[in-house]
Short mmCIF file of C-alpha atoms in Angstrom, two decimals:
data_model
loop_
_atom_site.label_atom_id
_atom_site.label_comp_id
_atom_site.label_asym_id
_atom_site.label_seq_id
_atom_site.Cartn_x
_atom_site.Cartn_y
_atom_site.Cartn_z
CA MET A 1 -90.21 -79.57 34.81
CA SER A 2 -88.25 -82.22 33.26
CA ASP A 3 -85.94 -82.08 36.22
CA ILE A 4 -88.66 -83.53 38.15
CA TYR A 5 -89.95 -85.79 35.48
CA VAL A 6 -86.55 -87.75 35.02
CA ALA A 7 -86.02 -87.78 38.85
CA LEU A 8 -89.45 -89.34 39.06
CA VAL A 9 -88.44 -92.11 36.38
CA TYR A 10 -85.35 -92.46 37.94
CA ILE A 11 -87.16 -93.32 41.57
CA SER A 12 -89.61 -95.41 39.71
CA PHE A 13 -86.92 -98.20 38.86
CA MET A 14 -86.29 -98.52 42.60
CA VAL A 15 -89.74 -98.71 43.45
CA LEU A 16 -90.69 -101.13 40.67
CA GLY A 17 -87.41 -102.92 41.74
CA ALA A 18 -88.84 -103.56 45.35
CA SER A 19 -91.66 -105.66 43.58
CA ALA A 20 -89.32 -107.43 41.02
CA PRO A 21 -85.52 -107.21 41.84
CA PHE A 22 -84.47 -107.30 38.16
CA VAL A 23 -86.08 -103.93 37.41
CA ALA A 24 -83.43 -102.34 40.07
CA ALA A 25 -80.79 -104.16 37.50
CA LEU A 26 -82.52 -102.66 34.63
CA GLY A 27 -82.61 -99.47 36.47
CA TYR A 28 -78.93 -99.71 36.65
CA VAL A 29 -78.59 -100.23 32.83
CA TRP A 30 -80.75 -97.45 32.14
CA THR A 31 -79.29 -95.08 34.50
CA ASP A 32 -75.55 -95.93 33.18
CA SER A 33 -76.63 -95.42 29.35
CA PHE A 34 -79.46 -92.75 29.74
CA LEU A 35 -77.31 -90.26 31.88
CA PRO A 36 -80.20 -88.92 33.72
CA GLN A 37 -77.85 -87.03 35.94
CA TYR A 38 -77.02 -84.63 32.87
CA LEU A 39 -80.82 -84.23 32.48
CA SER A 40 -82.02 -83.60 35.94
CA ASN A 41 -80.14 -81.47 38.75
CA LEU A 42 -82.23 -83.47 41.16
CA VAL A 43 -80.70 -86.75 40.04
CA ALA A 44 -77.17 -85.05 40.06
CA LEU A 45 -77.16 -84.44 43.66
CA ILE A 46 -76.66 -87.99 44.66
CA PRO A 47 -74.29 -90.52 42.75
CA SER A 48 -77.04 -91.95 40.74
CA SER A 49 -75.40 -95.13 39.06
CA MET A 50 -73.79 -96.21 42.36
CA ALA A 51 -77.12 -95.86 44.08
CA MET A 52 -79.14 -97.79 41.64
CA GLY A 53 -76.35 -100.35 41.37
CA ALA A 54 -76.28 -100.60 45.13
CA VAL A 55 -80.02 -100.97 45.50
CA ALA A 56 -79.78 -103.59 42.63
CA VAL A 57 -77.38 -105.80 44.51
CA VAL A 58 -78.95 -105.43 47.78
CA LEU A 59 -82.37 -106.52 46.39
CA TYR A 60 -80.91 -109.62 44.21
CA ILE A 61 -79.22 -110.56 47.58
CA MET A 62 -81.99 -110.16 49.55
CA ILE A 63 -85.01 -111.28 47.82
CA ASP A 64 -83.95 -112.52 44.24
CA ARG A 65 -81.85 -115.67 44.36
CA ARG A 66 -83.82 -117.98 42.69
CA ALA A 67 -82.66 -120.35 39.88
CA PRO A 68 -79.08 -118.87 40.22
CA PRO A 69 -76.80 -119.83 37.02
CA ARG A 70 -73.67 -121.86 37.62
CA LEU A 71 -70.32 -119.53 37.60
CA THR A 72 -69.17 -119.38 33.86
CA ALA A 73 -65.56 -118.81 32.74
CA GLN A 74 -66.71 -115.74 31.13
CA THR A 75 -67.76 -114.45 34.71
CA ALA A 76 -64.86 -115.21 36.36
CA LEU A 77 -62.55 -113.89 33.69
CA THR A 78 -64.54 -110.65 33.82
CA VAL A 79 -64.09 -110.37 37.60
CA CYS A 80 -60.61 -111.36 37.21
CA PHE A 81 -60.36 -108.49 34.50
CA GLY A 82 -61.62 -105.77 36.90
CA LEU A 83 -59.43 -106.83 39.34
CA TRP A 84 -56.43 -106.66 37.24
CA CYS A 85 -57.32 -103.26 35.90
CA THR A 86 -57.25 -102.28 39.82
CA ALA A 87 -54.19 -103.70 40.07
CA THR A 88 -52.65 -101.38 37.35
CA LEU A 89 -53.46 -98.33 39.29
CA MET A 90 -50.40 -99.36 41.53
CA TRP A 91 -48.04 -98.38 38.67
CA ALA A 92 -50.11 -95.93 36.86
CA GLU A 93 -48.16 -93.30 34.52
CA VAL A 94 -50.60 -90.68 35.92
CA PRO A 95 -52.42 -91.67 38.93
CA ASP A 96 -55.06 -89.05 39.30
CA LEU A 97 -56.28 -89.42 35.90
CA ALA A 98 -56.02 -93.18 36.32
CA TRP A 99 -58.23 -93.26 39.32
CA GLN A 100 -60.87 -91.05 37.49
CA LYS A 101 -61.28 -93.71 34.71
CA TRP A 102 -61.34 -96.44 37.25
CA ASP A 103 -63.94 -95.06 38.98
CA TRP A 104 -66.53 -95.61 36.33
CA ALA A 105 -64.89 -98.27 34.29
CA PHE A 106 -64.39 -100.66 37.38
CA LYS A 107 -68.21 -100.62 37.93
CA THR A 108 -69.20 -101.12 34.37
CA VAL A 109 -67.08 -104.27 34.39
CA MET A 110 -68.11 -105.79 37.61
CA PHE A 111 -71.64 -104.96 37.32
CA SER A 112 -71.52 -106.61 33.74
CA SER A 113 -70.45 -109.83 35.29
CA ILE A 114 -73.42 -110.13 37.65
CA LEU A 115 -75.86 -109.51 34.69
CA PRO A 116 -76.00 -112.92 34.08
CA LEU A 117 -77.09 -113.89 37.57
CA VAL A 118 -79.98 -111.28 37.48
CA ILE A 119 -81.42 -111.78 34.11
CA ARG A 120 -82.54 -115.18 33.59
CA SER A 121 -85.88 -115.70 32.18
CA ARG A 122 -86.92 -114.77 28.42
CA VAL A 123 -88.93 -111.99 29.67
CA GLN A 124 -85.98 -110.76 31.91
CA ILE A 125 -83.92 -110.94 28.63
CA GLU A 126 -86.08 -108.99 26.43
CA ALA A 127 -87.05 -106.49 29.25
CA PHE A 128 -83.01 -105.80 29.33
CA ILE A 129 -82.98 -105.22 25.64
CA GLN A 130 -85.71 -102.94 25.54
CA VAL A 131 -84.80 -100.82 28.52
CA TYR A 132 -81.14 -100.79 26.84
CA ILE A 133 -82.79 -99.60 23.59
CA ALA A 134 -84.85 -96.85 25.50
CA ALA A 135 -81.83 -95.56 27.49
CA LEU A 136 -79.97 -95.37 24.40
CA MET A 137 -82.46 -93.94 22.34
CA ILE A 138 -82.30 -90.74 24.21
CA HIS A 139 -79.04 -89.82 22.51
CA ILE A 140 -79.78 -91.56 19.32
CA MET A 141 -83.06 -90.18 18.51
CA PRO A 142 -82.69 -86.67 18.69
CA VAL A 143 -79.65 -86.84 16.44
CA GLY A 144 -81.85 -89.10 14.08
CA VAL A 145 -84.87 -86.66 13.90
CA LYS A 146 -82.45 -83.57 13.46
CA THR A 147 -80.32 -85.17 10.86
CA LEU A 148 -83.59 -86.08 9.06
CA ILE A 149 -84.93 -82.43 9.13
CA SER A 150 -81.80 -80.30 8.75
CA GLY A 151 -78.87 -82.42 7.86
CA GLY A 152 -75.67 -83.71 9.88
CA ALA A 153 -72.56 -82.23 10.03
CA TYR A 154 -68.74 -83.40 11.55
CA GLY A 155 -68.38 -82.25 14.88
CA LEU A 156 -71.75 -80.66 15.19
CA SER A 157 -73.57 -82.17 18.49
CA LYS A 158 -77.05 -82.36 18.02
CA GLY A 159 -77.79 -84.65 20.87
CA ILE A 160 -79.72 -84.09 23.86
CA ILE A 161 -76.62 -84.01 25.96
CA ARG A 162 -74.19 -81.68 24.39
CA ALA A 163 -70.98 -83.04 24.95
CA ASP A 164 -68.37 -85.14 23.20
CA SER A 165 -67.26 -87.58 25.68
CA GLY A 166 -68.60 -91.09 26.45
CA ILE A 167 -71.51 -92.19 24.50
CA THR A 168 -72.36 -88.78 23.17
CA GLU A 169 -69.04 -88.58 21.39
CA SER A 170 -69.99 -88.90 17.62
CA SER A 171 -67.87 -91.84 16.61
CA THR A 172 -69.20 -93.62 19.59
CA LEU A 173 -72.89 -92.68 19.04
CA ALA A 174 -72.53 -93.79 15.31
CA ALA A 175 -71.01 -97.51 16.35
CA ILE A 176 -73.65 -97.89 19.10
CA SER A 177 -76.55 -96.63 16.40
CA VAL A 178 -75.41 -99.27 14.10
CA GLY A 179 -74.99 -101.93 16.80
CA ILE A 180 -78.44 -101.98 18.25
CA ILE A 181 -80.10 -102.33 14.79
CA PRO A 182 -79.89 -106.21 15.01
CA LEU A 183 -81.67 -106.19 18.53
CA LEU A 184 -84.05 -103.44 17.09
CA MET A 185 -84.94 -105.53 14.32
CA TYR A 186 -85.36 -108.82 16.74
CA VAL A 187 -87.68 -107.05 19.19
CA GLY A 188 -89.96 -105.49 16.36
CA LYS A 189 -90.42 -109.20 15.06
CA PHE A 190 -90.26 -111.56 18.18
CA SER A 191 -91.38 -109.22 21.10
CA ILE A 192 -93.63 -110.64 23.78
CA ILE A 193 -93.40 -107.59 26.04
CA ILE A 194 -94.92 -105.35 23.54
CA PRO A 195 -98.11 -106.83 21.97
CA ALA A 196 -98.26 -107.70 18.50
CA LYS A 197 -100.62 -104.85 17.53
CA ARG A 198 -100.26 -103.53 13.79
CA TRP A 199 -97.74 -100.44 15.19
CA ARG A 200 -95.04 -103.09 16.89
CA TYR A 201 -92.82 -103.82 13.81
CA PRO A 202 -93.47 -100.31 11.92
CA GLY A 203 -92.66 -98.73 15.27
CA PHE A 204 -89.33 -100.70 15.52
CA LEU A 205 -88.59 -100.09 11.90
CA ALA A 206 -88.80 -96.40 12.43
CA LEU A 207 -86.61 -96.81 15.49
CA THR A 208 -84.20 -98.64 13.21
CA GLY A 209 -84.42 -95.44 10.50
CA PHE A 210 -83.39 -92.87 13.32
CA ALA A 211 -80.29 -95.05 14.23
CA CYS A 212 -79.33 -95.16 10.65
CA TYR A 213 -80.11 -91.34 10.21
CA ALA A 214 -78.16 -90.62 13.54
CA ALA A 215 -75.23 -92.95 12.50
CA LEU A 216 -74.89 -90.92 9.15
CA GLY A 217 -75.78 -87.44 10.78
CA THR A 218 -72.38 -87.76 12.91
CA TYR A 219 -70.33 -88.47 9.87
CA ALA A 220 -68.47 -91.03 11.85
CA ARG A 221 -66.52 -93.01 9.21
CA THR A 222 -66.53 -95.92 11.53
CA ALA A 223 -70.18 -96.27 11.18
CA ILE A 224 -69.66 -97.33 7.51
CA PHE A 225 -67.82 -100.46 8.97
CA GLY A 226 -70.40 -101.06 11.45
CA PHE A 227 -73.27 -100.52 8.38
CA VAL A 228 -70.98 -103.85 6.57
CA VAL A 229 -71.51 -106.09 9.56
CA VAL A 230 -75.08 -105.19 10.10
CA GLY A 231 -75.75 -105.40 6.08
CA ILE A 232 -74.23 -108.92 6.23
CA HIS A 233 -76.09 -109.95 9.38
CA LEU A 234 -79.47 -108.84 7.77
CA PHE A 235 -78.33 -110.65 4.31
CA MET A 236 -78.14 -113.53 6.27
CA GLU A 237 -81.50 -113.03 8.14
CA SER A 238 -83.07 -112.24 5.23
CA ARG A 239 -85.60 -114.99 3.06
CA ARG A 240 -85.23 -113.33 -0.17
CA LYS A 241 -81.57 -112.72 -0.71
CA GLY A 242 -81.97 -111.33 -4.33
CA LEU A 243 -84.26 -108.66 -3.24
CA TYR A 244 -82.22 -107.83 0.03
CA VAL A 245 -79.41 -107.38 -2.54
CA LEU A 246 -81.27 -105.01 -4.98
CA GLY A 247 -82.92 -102.92 -1.91
CA ALA A 248 -79.24 -102.76 -0.18
CA ILE A 249 -77.78 -101.23 -3.59
CA LEU A 250 -80.97 -99.05 -3.90
CA ALA A 251 -80.32 -97.75 -0.42
CA VAL A 252 -76.66 -97.09 -1.06
CA SER A 253 -77.60 -95.48 -3.99
CA ILE A 254 -79.88 -93.17 -2.28
CA VAL A 255 -77.58 -92.12 0.50
CA VAL A 256 -74.56 -91.53 -1.43
CA GLY A 257 -76.71 -89.60 -4.17
CA TYR A 258 -78.74 -87.55 -1.68
CA SER A 259 -76.42 -86.80 1.01
CA ALA A 260 -74.37 -83.79 1.37
CA SER A 261 -70.90 -83.45 -0.81
CA THR A 262 -69.34 -82.86 2.52
CA TRP A 263 -70.29 -86.50 3.64
CA THR A 264 -69.19 -88.18 0.71
CA GLU A 265 -65.92 -86.40 0.74
CA ARG A 266 -65.42 -87.44 4.40
CA MET A 267 -66.15 -90.94 3.82
CA ALA A 268 -64.00 -91.11 0.64
CA THR A 269 -60.92 -90.07 3.43
CA THR A 270 -61.61 -93.66 5.19
CA THR A 271 -59.04 -95.46 3.33
CA ASP A 272 -56.47 -92.40 2.83
CA TYR A 273 -54.60 -93.19 5.91
CA SER A 274 -51.10 -92.13 4.91
CA SER A 275 -52.04 -88.45 4.27
CA GLU A 276 -55.35 -87.82 6.77
CA ASN A 277 -54.05 -86.41 10.01
CA SER A 278 -56.77 -88.49 12.10
CA ALA A 279 -55.97 -91.84 10.39
CA LEU A 280 -52.42 -91.04 10.46
CA GLY A 281 -52.43 -89.88 14.11
CA ARG A 282 -54.06 -93.19 15.01
CA LEU A 283 -51.51 -95.63 13.24
CA LEU A 284 -48.76 -93.69 14.80
CA VAL A 285 -50.48 -94.11 18.28
CA TRP A 286 -50.76 -98.04 17.87
CA GLN A 287 -47.11 -98.00 16.89
CA TRP A 288 -46.45 -95.86 19.83
CA THR A 289 -48.02 -98.45 21.98
CA LEU A 290 -46.29 -101.29 20.79
CA GLY A 291 -43.21 -99.60 21.34
CA TYR A 292 -44.63 -98.91 25.16
CA VAL A 293 -45.65 -102.21 26.29
CA ALA A 294 -42.18 -103.54 24.81
CA SER A 295 -40.66 -101.73 27.61
CA HIS A 296 -43.85 -101.65 30.10
CA PRO A 297 -45.38 -105.06 29.59
CA LEU A 298 -47.93 -104.97 32.48
CA GLY A 299 -49.49 -101.63 31.04
CA GLY A 300 -49.05 -97.77 31.96
CA GLY A 301 -52.54 -97.72 34.15
CA PHE A 302 -55.84 -96.15 32.99
CA THR A 303 -55.34 -93.06 30.58
CA ASN A 304 -51.60 -93.40 30.06
CA TYR A 305 -51.91 -92.19 26.75
CA VAL A 306 -51.63 -88.44 27.89
CA VAL A 307 -47.82 -89.17 28.12
CA ASN A 308 -47.25 -89.64 24.36
CA THR A 309 -46.12 -87.32 21.80
CA ILE A 310 -46.92 -88.00 18.18
CA THR A 311 -44.81 -86.27 15.56
CA PHE A 312 -46.06 -86.41 11.59
CA THR A 313 -46.23 -84.36 8.56
CA GLY A 314 -49.75 -82.99 8.18
CA ASP A 315 -51.94 -82.40 5.33
CA ASP A 316 -50.10 -78.81 4.87
CA GLY A 317 -46.53 -80.64 4.48
CA ALA A 318 -45.57 -79.05 7.91
CA ALA A 319 -44.54 -81.05 10.87
CA THR A 320 -47.51 -81.74 13.58
CA VAL A 321 -46.91 -82.56 17.23
CA VAL A 322 -49.85 -84.02 18.95
CA HIS A 323 -49.44 -84.42 22.66
CA GLY A 324 -51.51 -87.25 24.52
CA LYS A 325 -53.20 -88.46 21.47
CA ALA A 326 -56.00 -91.36 22.29
CA TYR A 327 -55.87 -94.63 21.55
CA HIS A 328 -59.11 -94.78 19.30
CA ASN A 329 -58.89 -98.75 19.24
CA ILE A 330 -60.39 -100.74 21.87
CA TYR A 331 -57.58 -103.51 21.89
CA PHE A 332 -54.85 -101.00 21.94
CA GLU A 333 -56.61 -99.19 24.34
CA VAL A 334 -56.45 -102.39 26.69
CA LEU A 335 -52.87 -103.15 25.63
CA GLY A 336 -51.45 -99.79 26.54
CA GLU A 337 -53.42 -99.29 29.89
CA HIS A 338 -53.17 -102.83 31.32
CA GLY A 339 -50.50 -104.51 29.37
CA TYR A 340 -50.33 -107.89 27.71
CA PRO A 341 -52.09 -109.70 30.79
CA GLY A 342 -55.02 -107.30 30.41
CA LEU A 343 -54.99 -107.75 26.58
CA LEU A 344 -55.08 -111.67 26.94
CA LEU A 345 -58.07 -111.18 29.64
CA PHE A 346 -60.04 -109.04 27.39
CA LEU A 347 -59.52 -111.03 24.47
CA SER A 348 -60.45 -114.14 26.09
CA ILE A 349 -63.79 -112.67 27.57
CA ILE A 350 -64.41 -111.55 23.86
CA LEU A 351 -63.72 -114.74 22.29
CA LEU A 352 -65.86 -116.94 24.91
CA SER A 353 -68.68 -114.43 24.20
CA ILE A 354 -68.64 -115.15 20.28
CA LYS A 355 -68.22 -119.16 21.26
CA SER A 356 -71.03 -119.13 23.46
CA ALA A 357 -73.35 -117.05 21.15
CA ILE A 358 -72.15 -119.63 18.21
CA ALA A 359 -73.18 -122.67 20.60
CA THR A 360 -76.34 -120.98 21.27
CA ILE A 361 -77.36 -120.53 17.67
CA SER A 362 -76.10 -123.81 16.53
CA LYS A 363 -77.81 -125.74 19.67
CA SER A 364 -81.09 -124.05 19.11
CA ARG A 365 -81.08 -124.35 15.23
CA GLY A 366 -84.49 -125.85 14.19
CA VAL A 367 -85.75 -126.21 17.65
CA GLU A 368 -89.18 -125.33 17.56
CA HIS A 369 -89.62 -123.80 21.25
CA LEU A 370 -86.48 -122.24 21.03
CA VAL A 371 -86.90 -120.06 17.85
CA TRP A 372 -86.70 -116.64 19.51
CA LEU A 373 -83.50 -117.79 21.37
CA HIS A 374 -82.01 -118.84 17.98
CA ARG A 375 -82.98 -115.48 16.63
CA LEU A 376 -81.94 -113.30 19.42
CA SER A 377 -78.53 -115.26 19.74
CA ARG A 378 -77.74 -114.41 16.28
CA ALA A 379 -78.88 -110.83 16.71
CA SER A 380 -76.87 -110.65 19.69
CA LEU A 381 -73.52 -111.90 17.99
CA ALA A 382 -74.20 -109.09 14.97
CA SER A 383 -74.45 -106.33 17.46
CA LEU A 384 -71.34 -107.43 19.35
CA LEU A 385 -69.25 -108.10 15.91
CA THR A 386 -70.52 -104.69 14.85
CA ILE A 387 -69.35 -103.05 17.95
CA LEU A 388 -65.92 -104.92 18.07
CA VAL A 389 -65.28 -103.76 14.37
CA CYS A 390 -66.07 -100.22 15.28
CA GLY A 391 -64.00 -100.54 18.36
CA MET A 392 -60.96 -100.86 15.76
CA PHE A 393 -61.36 -97.08 15.39
CA ILE A 394 -62.82 -95.86 18.61
CA GLY A 395 -61.66 -96.24 22.20
CA VAL A 396 -64.59 -97.67 24.20
CA ALA A 397 -63.08 -100.40 25.71
CA PHE A 398 -64.77 -99.72 28.94
CA GLN A 399 -67.88 -98.40 27.77
CA ALA A 400 -71.17 -100.04 29.25
CA PHE A 401 -72.57 -100.94 25.78
CA LEU A 402 -69.65 -103.23 25.00
CA TRP A 403 -69.71 -104.93 28.15
CA TYR A 404 -73.42 -105.70 27.91
CA PHE A 405 -73.19 -106.89 24.39
CA LEU A 406 -70.26 -109.18 25.91
CA MET A 407 -72.76 -110.31 28.60
CA LEU A 408 -75.89 -110.93 26.59
CA PRO A 409 -74.76 -114.12 24.88
CA VAL A 410 -73.68 -115.38 28.28
CA CYS A 411 -77.29 -114.84 29.43
CA LEU A 412 -78.60 -116.58 26.30
CA SER A 413 -76.30 -119.69 26.78
CA GLN A 414 -77.22 -119.81 30.43
CA TYR A 415 -80.76 -119.89 29.45
CA LEU A 416 -80.39 -122.68 27.23
CA ALA A 417 -78.65 -124.55 29.48
CA ARG A 418 -81.35 -124.35 32.06
CA VAL A 419 -83.94 -125.48 29.37
CA THR A 420 -81.38 -128.38 28.40
CA ALA A 421 -81.30 -129.32 32.30
CA LEU A 422 -85.01 -129.24 32.67
CA GLU A 423 -85.42 -131.44 29.75
CA THR A 424 -83.25 -134.08 30.79
CA ALA A 425 -84.62 -133.82 34.35
CA GLU A 426 -88.12 -134.42 32.89
CA LEU A 427 -86.71 -137.48 30.81
CA ASN A 428 -85.23 -138.89 33.74
CA ALA A 429 -88.63 -138.32 35.48
CA THR A 430 -90.33 -140.30 32.89
CA ARG A 431 -87.84 -143.18 33.11
CA GLU A 432 -88.17 -143.45 36.68
CA PRO A 433 -91.93 -144.42 37.48
CA ARG A 434 -91.41 -147.26 35.15
CA ARG A 435 -88.21 -148.54 37.20
CA ALA A 436 -90.42 -147.84 40.52
CA ASN A 437 -93.46 -149.53 39.15
CA ARG A 438 -91.09 -152.80 38.20
CA ARG A 439 -89.76 -152.89 41.99
CA PRO A 440 -92.85 -153.16 44.00
CA LEU A 441 -93.81 -155.98 41.33
CA ASN A 442 -90.60 -157.64 42.20
CA ILE A 443 -90.80 -156.98 45.78
CA ARG A 444 -94.30 -158.76 45.87
CA ASP A 445 -93.26 -161.36 44.05
CA SER A 446 -90.24 -162.09 46.26
CA PHE A 447 -92.72 -161.91 49.05
CA ALA A 448 -95.22 -164.51 47.43
CA ARG A 449 -92.25 -166.89 47.07
CA MET B 1 -89.30 -79.37 21.49
CA ILE B 2 -87.72 -82.74 19.51
CA ASP B 3 -85.63 -83.16 22.85
CA ASN B 4 -88.61 -83.11 25.27
CA LEU B 5 -90.52 -85.27 23.22
CA THR B 6 -87.63 -87.82 22.75
CA THR B 7 -87.18 -87.68 26.73
CA LEU B 8 -91.04 -88.37 27.16
CA PHE B 9 -91.13 -91.17 24.63
CA VAL B 10 -87.96 -92.97 25.62
CA THR B 11 -88.68 -93.02 29.47
CA LEU B 12 -92.25 -94.29 28.85
CA MET B 13 -91.18 -96.93 26.88
CA ALA B 14 -88.57 -98.21 29.34
CA LEU B 15 -91.21 -97.89 31.99
CA TYR B 16 -93.81 -99.75 30.05
CA ALA B 17 -91.48 -102.28 29.37
CA CYS B 18 -90.51 -102.80 32.98
CA VAL B 19 -94.23 -102.85 34.23
CA ARG B 20 -95.04 -105.35 31.33
CA ALA B 21 -91.85 -107.49 32.23
CA ILE B 22 -92.84 -107.52 35.74
CA LYS B 23 -96.39 -108.70 35.01
CA LEU B 24 -95.45 -111.44 32.65
CA ASP B 25 -92.32 -112.39 34.54
CA ARG B 26 -94.91 -114.03 37.04
CA ARG B 27 -97.46 -115.70 34.81
CA LEU B 28 -95.06 -117.01 31.99
CA PRO B 29 -92.48 -119.94 32.34
CA TRP B 30 -88.97 -118.81 33.20
CA PHE B 31 -87.76 -121.61 31.31
CA GLU B 32 -89.92 -123.50 28.68
CA THR B 33 -88.93 -126.97 27.74
CA ARG B 34 -90.08 -128.79 24.71
CA SER B 35 -92.79 -131.08 26.71
CA MET B 36 -94.49 -127.45 27.97
CA PHE B 37 -94.40 -126.24 24.55
CA GLU B 38 -95.90 -129.47 23.08
CA LYS B 39 -98.43 -130.02 25.89
CA ALA B 40 -99.46 -126.55 25.28
CA LYS B 41 -99.71 -126.70 21.53
CA ALA B 42 -101.80 -129.81 21.73
CA GLU B 43 -104.17 -128.43 24.59
CA GLN B 44 -104.44 -125.08 22.27
CA ALA B 45 -105.60 -126.63 19.23
CA PRO B 46 -108.96 -128.13 20.41
CA VAL B 47 -109.69 -125.00 22.57
CA ASP B 48 -109.34 -122.70 19.54
CA ASN B 49 -111.71 -124.78 17.45
CA ARG B 50 -114.51 -124.48 20.11
CA PRO B 51 -116.84 -121.71 19.26
CA VAL B 52 -116.82 -119.11 21.80
CA GLY B 53 -120.25 -119.18 23.99
CA ASP B 54 -120.94 -122.98 23.39
CA GLY B 55 -120.63 -123.34 26.95
CA THR B 56 -117.26 -125.11 26.85
CA GLN B 57 -115.17 -122.08 26.34
CA SER B 58 -114.89 -119.05 28.39
CA VAL B 59 -116.32 -115.86 26.66
CA VAL B 60 -113.89 -113.81 28.97
CA PRO B 61 -110.51 -113.70 27.41
CA GLY B 62 -107.73 -114.96 29.55
CA ARG B 63 -110.02 -116.63 32.35
CA ALA B 64 -108.87 -120.22 30.99
CA ILE B 65 -105.48 -119.47 32.35
CA GLU B 66 -106.57 -118.08 35.70
CA PRO B 67 -105.61 -121.45 37.32
CA TRP B 68 -101.98 -121.34 36.46
CA ARG B 69 -101.37 -117.74 37.33
CA GLY B 70 -98.90 -116.71 40.09
CA THR B 71 -97.37 -120.45 40.30
CA ALA B 72 -94.65 -120.06 43.06
CA SER B 73 -92.27 -121.91 41.28
CA GLY B 74 -92.07 -119.54 38.42
CA ASN B 75 -92.16 -122.37 36.21
CA THR B 76 -95.70 -122.09 35.31
CA PRO B 77 -97.22 -124.94 33.24
CA TYR B 78 -98.65 -124.39 29.69
CA GLY B 79 -96.82 -121.08 29.33
CA SER B 80 -97.48 -121.58 25.65
CA ALA B 81 -101.03 -121.97 26.23
CA VAL B 82 -101.23 -118.82 28.36
CA ARG B 83 -99.24 -117.09 25.53
CA ALA B 84 -101.68 -118.29 22.93
CA THR B 85 -104.73 -118.00 24.85
CA ASP B 86 -104.30 -114.17 26.29
CA PRO B 87 -105.05 -111.64 23.62
CA ARG B 88 -102.62 -109.14 25.17
CA LEU B 89 -100.08 -111.41 24.25
CA LYS B 90 -100.73 -111.55 20.58
#
């Protein structure tokens, strides 16, 4: 039954996309994050993401090229990055695995580059956020609810998709759960799509609660860093800062006091990087990456980490040998796989995203009709920074959520650019009639003479 | 049970957002400028002060916004007025 239901929802995006092409693009975002192919055998029969992506692009080209934005440096760099990642396939250490990762990573990067073309108006931007939140909630909510009922555990998969890879991997899920909190808070307060009924804000607050529980229930230490960034953001957003600090202290006390001892013990190992196997292994693989790119400055292609061999002394004092230790860091992942040019492009995209978010925040500050843009830019920057900080401990450089968070500030800055252009045009139009009124008068005068 | 309810909830949430977005995207301005905002604000004030049923204001919610629906350019004027007068957007 759920097979057919999920397949119908998948088809609904295509049907709705025919009347409003941006919905087909949202359908791709939903498919990429919801992963309906794992929940419905019917959807799994076709390459679901590719089919939806193709529909979105074709519909955009055919019927939705209204008000196209100008080409930004961000979009150009993203396309260059996608092409460079493809080029590294030529000298990939492990070609078979490299092609496998390229298959989804290339799609993610390239689709994110066309997002600012499709997502233009305020309603479209908010619809993108809402659909994205809904798609992510399929992974977050079950974990949050089950943690609330029965507690969490490390390495125990409580999600709807029982896998330990991609978005369902515990650390990745923890990072994304914390990362969407600023957006959940924004939608709860400023949504125009969901009417401001009594339940809207409490409803989104409840989703925020589930996201927090999910992050804590995974026992991932990455979440702690994410919570710090989101905590700073919420502190800056709050009007009563003293009350916020008291509330935060109370919340932390409750979490530490009432959580299981296994959770606090695991969190206590966060800074114990010299003896804890997982943390020590990460440091050693980063060290290996630096040595690798010294001899391979152009990188080793996707999934090249499988060639590494890490040796270290474990908790029990015995020498431990690990083959194919993953990067567990987005920056080292890009550096190892795509070398210095790849890292340069990747960092440029990140810095431009942050820059455009900051510029939008400063330009829309105090502007009455752009209050929503100001608040959304702040929320999107907080979400992006959360993922970038969490990304220092997880290898999610090509996961869709990172690229969507990188592109959201671009959509917002493009919105601001168009509003500014329209306002300038209006200003010029009000000046023009005055000149136009003057001219005929002069002509009449000259005829009279 | 939890998984099935979550699937139902999040899929309905996504579809609801899409359907509402399609409706609103056709009706609200794509890019709201200061003049649109201020014009709407100025027009909104006297409209709201009039008592309903005195013959000057429509008793049917949303009727006042009918003339501006479906503007081809998408940059519907009085976007904020639409938002302010349409009870479904409040």
